[in-house]
Amino acid sequence: MPIVLVAQTFTKHTYFLYIKRVKGIRPMNYTLKELQQRVESLIDQHGEDAHCGAWIYTKNDCFLKDEDGNIDYDNTVKDPEVIERIFDDVGNIDYIYQVIQECVDEVVEEQVMLQQQELAEVE
């Protein structure tokens, strides 16, 4: 099952957590408050030192183009309804979850093989 990676900063530390994508639930497009509640729940489950990875996008990442068609990094989408629709659409793109999961699977396999080689060398 594809996963979503999310993060939240609390005090001085940033915590990154894997969240399984559940059919019918908005996996990626939380409000920051909803994300904070979700992350706090996951910290309770896994502990605050659990390792994970995340990508967070906000309205500040929704850049508009200038009159020449170039991305205008000083101009972002301002309308809250449009922003909500953008993240609803992005959250429903399964390809994102598939690519993330493939990357996680590949790195897991590489690291497990590396660990096995290191253990074999010690013996």
Coordinates of C-alpha atoms in Angstrom, one line a residue:
M1 CA 0.0 0.0 0.0
P2 CA 1.4 3.4 -0.9
I3 CA 2.5 5.7 1.9
V4 CA 2.6 9.4 2.5
L5 CA 5.5 11.1 4.2
V6 CA 4.7 14.0 6.5
A7 CA 6.6 16.1 9.0
Q8 CA 6.0 18.6 11.7
T9 CA 8.4 20.7 13.7
F10 CA 7.9 20.8 17.5
T11 CA 10.2 23.1 19.6
K12 CA 13.7 22.6 18.3
H13 CA 13.2 19.2 16.5
T14 CA 11.6 18.2 13.3
Y15 CA 9.9 14.8 13.3
F16 CA 9.3 12.9 10.0
L17 CA 6.8 10.1 10.0
Y18 CA 5.4 7.6 7.5
I19 CA 1.6 7.5 7.2
K20 CA -0.1 4.7 5.4
R21 CA -2.5 5.9 2.7
V22 CA -6.0 4.6 3.6
K23 CA -8.6 4.5 0.9
G24 CA -11.2 7.3 1.3
I25 CA -9.0 9.4 3.7
R26 CA -7.2 12.6 2.7
P27 CA -3.7 11.3 3.2
M28 CA -1.7 14.3 2.0
N29 CA -3.7 17.4 2.2
Y30 CA -4.1 18.2 5.8
T31 CA -4.3 21.6 7.4
L32 CA -1.3 22.3 9.5
K33 CA -3.4 21.8 12.7
E34 CA -4.7 18.4 11.4
L35 CA -1.1 17.5 10.5
Q36 CA 0.0 18.5 14.0
Q37 CA -2.7 16.3 15.6
R38 CA -1.8 13.4 13.3
V39 CA 1.9 13.7 14.0
E40 CA 1.3 13.9 17.7
S41 CA -0.7 10.7 17.5
L42 CA 2.1 9.0 15.6
I43 CA 4.7 10.2 18.1
D44 CA 2.6 8.6 20.8
Q45 CA 2.5 5.4 18.8
H46 CA 6.1 5.2 17.6
G47 CA 8.1 7.6 19.9
E48 CA 9.5 11.0 19.2
D49 CA 12.8 9.5 18.1
A50 CA 11.3 7.3 15.4
H51 CA 13.2 7.8 12.0
C52 CA 11.3 8.6 8.9
G53 CA 11.2 11.0 5.9
A54 CA 8.8 13.7 4.6
W55 CA 8.0 16.3 2.0
I56 CA 5.8 19.2 3.0
Y57 CA 4.3 21.6 0.6
T58 CA 2.3 24.7 1.5
K59 CA 0.6 27.5 -0.3
N60 CA 4.1 29.1 -0.5
D61 CA 5.1 26.4 -3.0
C62 CA 2.2 27.2 -5.4
F63 CA 4.0 29.6 -7.7
L64 CA 2.4 31.5 -10.5
K65 CA 4.1 32.4 -13.8
D66 CA 4.9 35.9 -15.0
E67 CA 3.8 37.4 -18.3
D68 CA 6.8 35.7 -20.0
G69 CA 5.8 32.2 -18.8
N70 CA 8.6 32.0 -16.2
I71 CA 7.9 30.9 -12.7
D72 CA 7.6 34.0 -10.5
Y73 CA 8.9 32.9 -7.1
D74 CA 7.6 36.1 -5.5
N75 CA 4.0 35.4 -6.6
T76 CA 2.0 32.5 -5.1
V77 CA -1.6 31.4 -5.2
K78 CA -3.5 33.5 -2.6
D79 CA -7.1 32.2 -2.8
P80 CA -7.7 29.6 0.0
E81 CA -10.3 27.7 -2.1
V82 CA -7.9 27.3 -5.0
I83 CA -5.2 26.2 -2.6
E84 CA -7.5 23.6 -1.1
R85 CA -8.4 22.3 -4.6
I86 CA -4.7 22.2 -5.6
F87 CA -3.8 20.0 -2.6
D88 CA -6.9 17.8 -3.0
D89 CA -5.8 17.2 -6.6
V90 CA -2.2 16.5 -5.6
G91 CA -3.3 14.2 -2.8
N92 CA -5.2 12.1 -5.2
I93 CA -2.3 11.4 -7.6
D94 CA -1.4 7.8 -6.9
Y95 CA 1.8 8.1 -8.9
I96 CA 3.3 10.1 -6.1
Y97 CA 2.8 7.4 -3.6
Q98 CA 3.9 4.7 -5.9
V99 CA 7.2 6.4 -6.6
I100 CA 7.8 7.2 -2.9
Q101 CA 7.1 3.5 -2.0
E102 CA 9.4 2.3 -4.8
C103 CA 12.2 4.5 -3.5
V104 CA 11.7 3.3 0.1
D105 CA 11.6 -0.3 -1.0
E106 CA 14.8 0.1 -3.0
V107 CA 16.7 1.8 -0.2
V108 CA 15.5 -0.7 2.3
E109 CA 16.8 -3.5 0.1
E110 CA 20.1 -1.8 -0.4
Q111 CA 20.6 -1.1 3.3
V112 CA 19.6 -4.6 4.4
M113 CA 22.1 -6.1 1.9
L114 CA 24.8 -3.7 3.1
Q115 CA 24.1 -4.6 6.7
Q116 CA 24.3 -8.3 5.8
Q117 CA 27.7 -7.8 4.1
E118 CA 29.0 -5.8 7.1
L119 CA 28.0 -8.6 9.4
A120 CA 29.6 -11.3 7.2
E121 CA 32.9 -9.3 7.1
V122 CA 32.9 -9.2 11.0
E123 CA 32.5 -13.0 11.2

